[in-house]
Amino acid sequence: MLALFILIPFILLLILNLPFPFVNAEVAFWLSAFLFLMQIVLAFVHPWLAWSNYTLPLGQFSKFKLVLDPLTLVMLFTIGLVVLISLLVAKCTITTEKRKFHFINLLLISLVGMNATVLVSDLFSLYVFVEIAAVAVFVLMAIEKSRFAIEGTFKYLMLSIIASIFMLTGLAFFILACGEVTFAGIHNVFLSGTNLVLLNFAVGVFLCGLFIKCGAVPFHGWVPDAYSEAQSAVSVLLAGIATKITGVYVLMRLFTSVFIVKASLQNALMLVGLLSIVFAALAALKQDNIKRMLSYSSISQVGYIVLAVGCATPLALLGAVLHFFNHAVSKSLLFVNTAAMEKKFGSTDISIITGMGNQLPVTNNTLLIGLLSTAGIPPLLGFWSKLIIILALFQAQRFTYGAIALLASVITLGYFLFMERNVFFIKTETSADKSGVPFTIKFCEVLLAGIVIAAGLTLPFILNSQIFYFKGFSN
Amino acid sequence: MTLNLILLFVLLLTVIWTVMTIRLVHAVVGLAVTSAILAAIMYRLGSPLAAVFELSVCSGLISVIFITTVSFTQRLSKERLLIRRRERLLRFLYLPLIIIVVGILLVKYLRIPQFNLPYFTGPEDPRSVLWNLRHLDLLGQAVILIAGVFGVVVFFKEDNK
């Protein structure tokens, strides 16, 4: 039954491309919006997913070996939410009907890829669906066909191919060492301790590919161009969820279900995490374009997740999942804010839009919430996720890592406040015309800001009530 | 074993030529030859079906697509060609040296330990593997083809209208 999370978007994709007279961009929009909404609801009220044990009479399609656990539920919920927001933003920012229709189709393909990535229990299938999500995103990034968008796409494509080579090579060595590619099978070979040299080599090579997909330092070269040059709705998808599922989720899944975590592996991962946090935060200070600043901030926040995964205690993994969710929501919010700015001013350069914040009151307030949550200010969701990660680091006697991660939060707050001051708090003699931003974008801004606040205020309740089954993330 | 090593060495040479050559058509031919040699290696290692796929798709079909695309481009003038060739040579001057040094180091110091490799116990018939074992990946294959079609439509067809 879980296969429906993969099959329904695929069937919808086929229906939209059959020569039915009633199919157009508007119908595609509403059908897709309903589908994304259903995914959010089903992932949130997961007890209803008890029907996942029921097997539909779908022949071979019902025999997919899929997995449903707390991590999958959080991912399905987040994917549904960000994809829905991206769709809503696209409705306002993509001008031609034809292009809008293509965007929706590619969004459905990326949804198939991402849903399957989080549901599969097999390393080879995971690789296949990671690639599907990535291919859909390549085309989406270049959908506007501007010179800079194509340049950003090209950089992402080239580095993604290198990442794929690493991942495939790692996979080949996993097959050589284990004779199979299921998570459980590989985990059992790790437990048995045979062929450890081959397994360690496979893990190392596979991780290099994943670091490129994550955009972690020093594999981050493609991220700023890809995030900042893409169309607004694509930026939301890319920064909010696509690269997180294809890189960060896979890392979390491998560390919770497949690999046996060793000290050397932990140290390597934590070093990459820390480098990402510090270097990206420092690089963000220099940026004069909001989208580029957010791109570097994204690298820095991914660093926190990698750091927490490397720490590998149950508390750290809980922090990693929470920070993943916070990052997806906050970054989507911030990129929706930039969509509003682009719509209003046609630019996100700080020098061009300085002092014009009074024309965008909703964007102004929601941007502040997104920035504060990303920087880790209480009582917003980002505060709790960072607090849990830093507590886990201290608990695991990783004091230096914890202290540097804490200091980097201050840098994050610094560059965000600098941007906020320049854009919204400097008074200039501009007109107070508050029109120009569509209601849908304002709705997305308020919705995402509401989630950041509500999740932050009710987090203890969420953890205790096990709505997301956040407890017990460990091997 | 000796023939396999010779094939691997020739494969390395064709790969280097594919990367180093200045003309796109030469690079495509180099890629086709590389794929053909790879197919021969696959056949010798006991994967005849993989070899057939490699030969027909990578060496055949993809080369045709590449050459069709290259035929739409313009040939470089002799002067530009000379400049490009010089630039390329300077850029890759150290590549053969690096390969030789790495090769010597590997031969001298790399000692591959004995592995207790598992025996594959699944079905050996590729049809059975594809349809019964990897059917989710087949669905993935279908989706990625559709993504490719949308790529072509987005990049080329929209402009024509």
Coordinates of N, CA and C in Angstrom, one line a residue, chain A residues 5-90:
Chain A
F5 N 2.4 5.9 -2.6 CA 3.1 7.2 -2.5 C 4.0 7.4 -3.7
I6 N 4.4 6.3 -4.4 CA 5.2 6.4 -5.6 C 4.2 6.3 -6.8
L7 N 3.3 5.4 -6.8 CA 2.5 5.1 -8.0 C 1.5 6.3 -8.3
I8 N 0.9 6.9 -7.3 CA -0.2 7.9 -7.6 C 0.4 9.1 -8.3
P9 N 1.6 9.7 -7.8 CA 2.1 10.8 -8.6 C 2.5 10.3 -10.0
F10 N 3.0 9.1 -10.2 CA 3.3 8.6 -11.5 C 2.1 8.4 -12.4
I11 N 1.0 7.9 -11.8 CA -0.2 7.8 -12.6 C -0.8 9.1 -13.0
L12 N -0.7 10.1 -12.0 CA -1.2 11.4 -12.3 C -0.4 12.1 -13.5
L13 N 0.9 11.8 -13.4 CA 1.8 12.3 -14.5 C 1.4 11.7 -15.8
L14 N 1.1 10.4 -15.9 CA 0.6 9.8 -17.1 C -0.7 10.4 -17.6
I15 N -1.6 10.6 -16.6 CA -3.0 11.1 -17.0 C -2.8 12.5 -17.6
L16 N -2.0 13.3 -16.9 CA -1.8 14.7 -17.4 C -1.2 14.8 -18.8
N17 N -0.6 13.7 -19.2 CA 0.1 13.8 -20.6 C -0.7 13.0 -21.6
L18 N -1.8 12.4 -21.2 CA -2.7 11.8 -22.2 C -3.5 12.8 -22.9
P19 N -3.9 12.6 -24.1 CA -4.6 13.6 -24.9 C -6.1 13.8 -24.4
F20 N -6.3 14.1 -23.1 CA -7.7 14.4 -22.7 C -8.0 15.9 -22.9
P21 N -9.2 16.2 -23.4 CA -9.5 17.6 -23.7 C -9.5 18.5 -22.4
F22 N -9.8 17.9 -21.3 CA -10.0 18.7 -20.1 C -8.6 19.0 -19.4
V23 N -7.5 18.4 -19.8 CA -6.3 18.6 -19.2 C -5.6 19.9 -19.6
N24 N -5.4 20.8 -18.7 CA -4.6 22.0 -18.9 C -3.8 22.4 -17.7
A25 N -3.1 23.5 -17.7 CA -2.3 23.9 -16.6 C -3.1 24.1 -15.3
E26 N -4.3 24.6 -15.4 CA -5.1 24.9 -14.3 C -5.6 23.6 -13.6
V27 N -6.0 22.6 -14.4 CA -6.5 21.3 -13.9 C -5.2 20.6 -13.3
A28 N -4.1 20.7 -14.0 CA -2.9 20.0 -13.4 C -2.5 20.6 -12.1
F29 N -2.7 21.9 -12.0 CA -2.3 22.6 -10.7 C -3.2 22.1 -9.6
W30 N -4.5 22.1 -9.8 CA -5.4 21.7 -8.7 C -5.3 20.2 -8.3
L31 N -5.1 19.3 -9.3 CA -4.9 17.9 -9.1 C -3.6 17.7 -8.3
S32 N -2.6 18.4 -8.7 CA -1.3 18.2 -8.0 C -1.4 18.8 -6.6
A33 N -2.0 19.9 -6.5 CA -2.1 20.6 -5.1 C -2.9 19.6 -4.2
F34 N -3.9 19.0 -4.7 CA -4.7 18.0 -3.9 C -3.8 16.8 -3.5
L35 N -3.0 16.3 -4.4 CA -2.1 15.2 -4.2 C -1.1 15.5 -3.1
F36 N -0.5 16.7 -3.2 CA 0.5 17.1 -2.2 C -0.1 17.3 -0.8
L37 N -1.3 17.9 -0.8 CA -2.0 18.0 0.4 C -2.3 16.7 1.1
M38 N -2.8 15.8 0.3 CA -3.1 14.4 0.8 C -1.8 13.8 1.4
Q39 N -0.7 14.0 0.8 CA 0.6 13.4 1.3 C 0.9 14.0 2.7
I40 N 0.7 15.3 2.8 CA 1.0 16.0 4.1 C 0.0 15.4 5.2
V41 N -1.2 15.3 4.8 CA -2.2 14.8 5.8 C -1.9 13.3 6.2
L42 N -1.6 12.5 5.2 CA -1.4 11.1 5.5 C -0.1 10.9 6.3
A43 N 0.9 11.7 6.0 CA 2.2 11.6 6.8 C 2.0 12.1 8.2
F44 N 1.1 13.1 8.4 CA 0.9 13.7 9.7 C 0.1 12.8 10.6
V45 N -1.0 12.3 10.0 CA -1.9 11.4 10.8 C -1.4 9.9 10.5
H46 N -0.2 9.6 10.9 CA 0.4 8.4 10.4 C -0.3 7.1 11.0
P47 N -1.1 7.1 12.1 CA -1.8 5.9 12.5 C -2.7 5.4 11.4
W48 N -3.2 6.3 10.6 CA -4.0 5.9 9.5 C -3.2 5.1 8.4
L49 N -1.9 5.2 8.5 CA -1.1 4.4 7.6 C -1.0 3.0 8.0
A50 N -1.8 2.6 9.0 CA -1.9 1.2 9.4 C -2.3 0.4 8.2
W51 N -3.0 1.0 7.3 CA -3.4 0.3 6.0 C -2.2 0.0 5.2
S52 N -1.0 0.5 5.7 CA 0.2 0.1 4.9 C 0.5 -1.4 4.9
N53 N -0.1 -2.1 5.9 CA 0.1 -3.6 5.9 C -0.8 -4.2 4.8
Y54 N -1.8 -3.5 4.4 CA -2.7 -4.1 3.4 C -2.1 -4.1 2.0
T55 N -2.2 -5.2 1.3 CA -1.6 -5.3 0.0 C -2.6 -5.1 -1.1
L56 N -2.4 -4.2 -1.9 CA -3.4 -4.0 -3.0 C -3.1 -5.0 -4.1
P57 N -4.2 -5.4 -4.8 CA -4.0 -6.4 -5.9 C -3.4 -5.8 -7.1
L58 N -2.1 -5.4 -7.0 CA -1.4 -4.7 -8.1 C -0.3 -5.5 -8.7
G59 N -0.4 -6.8 -8.5 CA 0.6 -7.7 -9.1 C 2.0 -7.3 -8.6
Q60 N 3.0 -7.2 -9.5 CA 4.4 -6.9 -9.2 C 4.5 -5.6 -8.4
F61 N 3.6 -4.6 -8.7 CA 3.8 -3.3 -8.0 C 3.6 -3.4 -6.5
S62 N 2.8 -4.4 -6.1 CA 2.5 -4.5 -4.7 C 3.7 -5.2 -3.9
K63 N 4.6 -5.7 -4.7 CA 5.7 -6.5 -4.1 C 7.0 -5.6 -3.8
F64 N 6.8 -4.3 -4.0 CA 8.0 -3.4 -3.7 C 8.3 -3.6 -2.2
K65 N 9.6 -3.7 -1.9 CA 10.0 -3.8 -0.5 C 10.3 -2.4 0.0
L66 N 9.3 -1.8 0.7 CA 9.4 -0.4 1.1 C 9.4 -0.4 2.7
V67 N 9.9 0.7 3.2 CA 10.0 0.8 4.6 C 9.3 2.1 5.1
L68 N 8.6 1.9 6.3 CA 7.9 3.0 6.9 C 8.3 3.1 8.3
D69 N 9.1 4.1 8.7 CA 9.5 4.3 10.0 C 9.4 5.8 10.4
P70 N 9.8 6.2 11.6 CA 9.6 7.6 11.9 C 10.3 8.5 11.0
L71 N 11.6 8.2 10.6 CA 12.3 9.0 9.7 C 11.6 9.2 8.3
T72 N 11.0 8.1 7.8 CA 10.3 8.2 6.6 C 9.1 9.1 6.7
L73 N 8.4 9.0 7.8 CA 7.2 9.8 8.0 C 7.5 11.3 8.0
V74 N 8.6 11.7 8.7 CA 9.0 13.1 8.8 C 9.3 13.6 7.4
M75 N 10.0 12.7 6.6 CA 10.5 13.1 5.3 C 9.3 13.2 4.3
L76 N 8.3 12.3 4.4 CA 7.1 12.4 3.6 C 6.4 13.6 3.8
F77 N 6.2 14.0 5.1 CA 5.5 15.2 5.5 C 6.2 16.4 4.9
T78 N 7.6 16.5 5.1 CA 8.3 17.6 4.7 C 8.3 17.8 3.2
I79 N 8.4 16.6 2.5 CA 8.4 16.6 1.0 C 7.1 17.2 0.5
G80 N 6.0 16.7 1.1 CA 4.6 17.2 0.7 C 4.5 18.7 0.9
L81 N 5.0 19.1 2.1 CA 4.8 20.6 2.4 C 5.6 21.5 1.4
V82 N 6.9 21.1 1.2 CA 7.7 22.0 0.4 C 7.3 22.0 -1.1
V83 N 6.9 20.8 -1.5 CA 6.5 20.6 -2.9 C 5.2 21.5 -3.1
L84 N 4.3 21.4 -2.1 CA 3.1 22.2 -2.2 C 3.4 23.7 -2.3
I85 N 4.3 24.2 -1.5 CA 4.7 25.6 -1.4 C 5.3 26.0 -2.8
S86 N 6.2 25.1 -3.3 CA 6.9 25.4 -4.6 C 5.8 25.5 -5.7
L87 N 4.8 24.6 -5.6 CA 3.7 24.7 -6.6 C 3.0 26.0 -6.6
L88 N 2.7 26.4 -5.3 CA 1.9 27.7 -5.1 C 2.7 28.9 -5.6
V89 N 4.0 28.9 -5.3 CA 4.9 30.0 -5.7 C 5.0 30.0 -7.3
A90 N 5.1 28.8 -7.9 CA 5.2 28.7 -9.3 C 3.9 29.3 -10.0

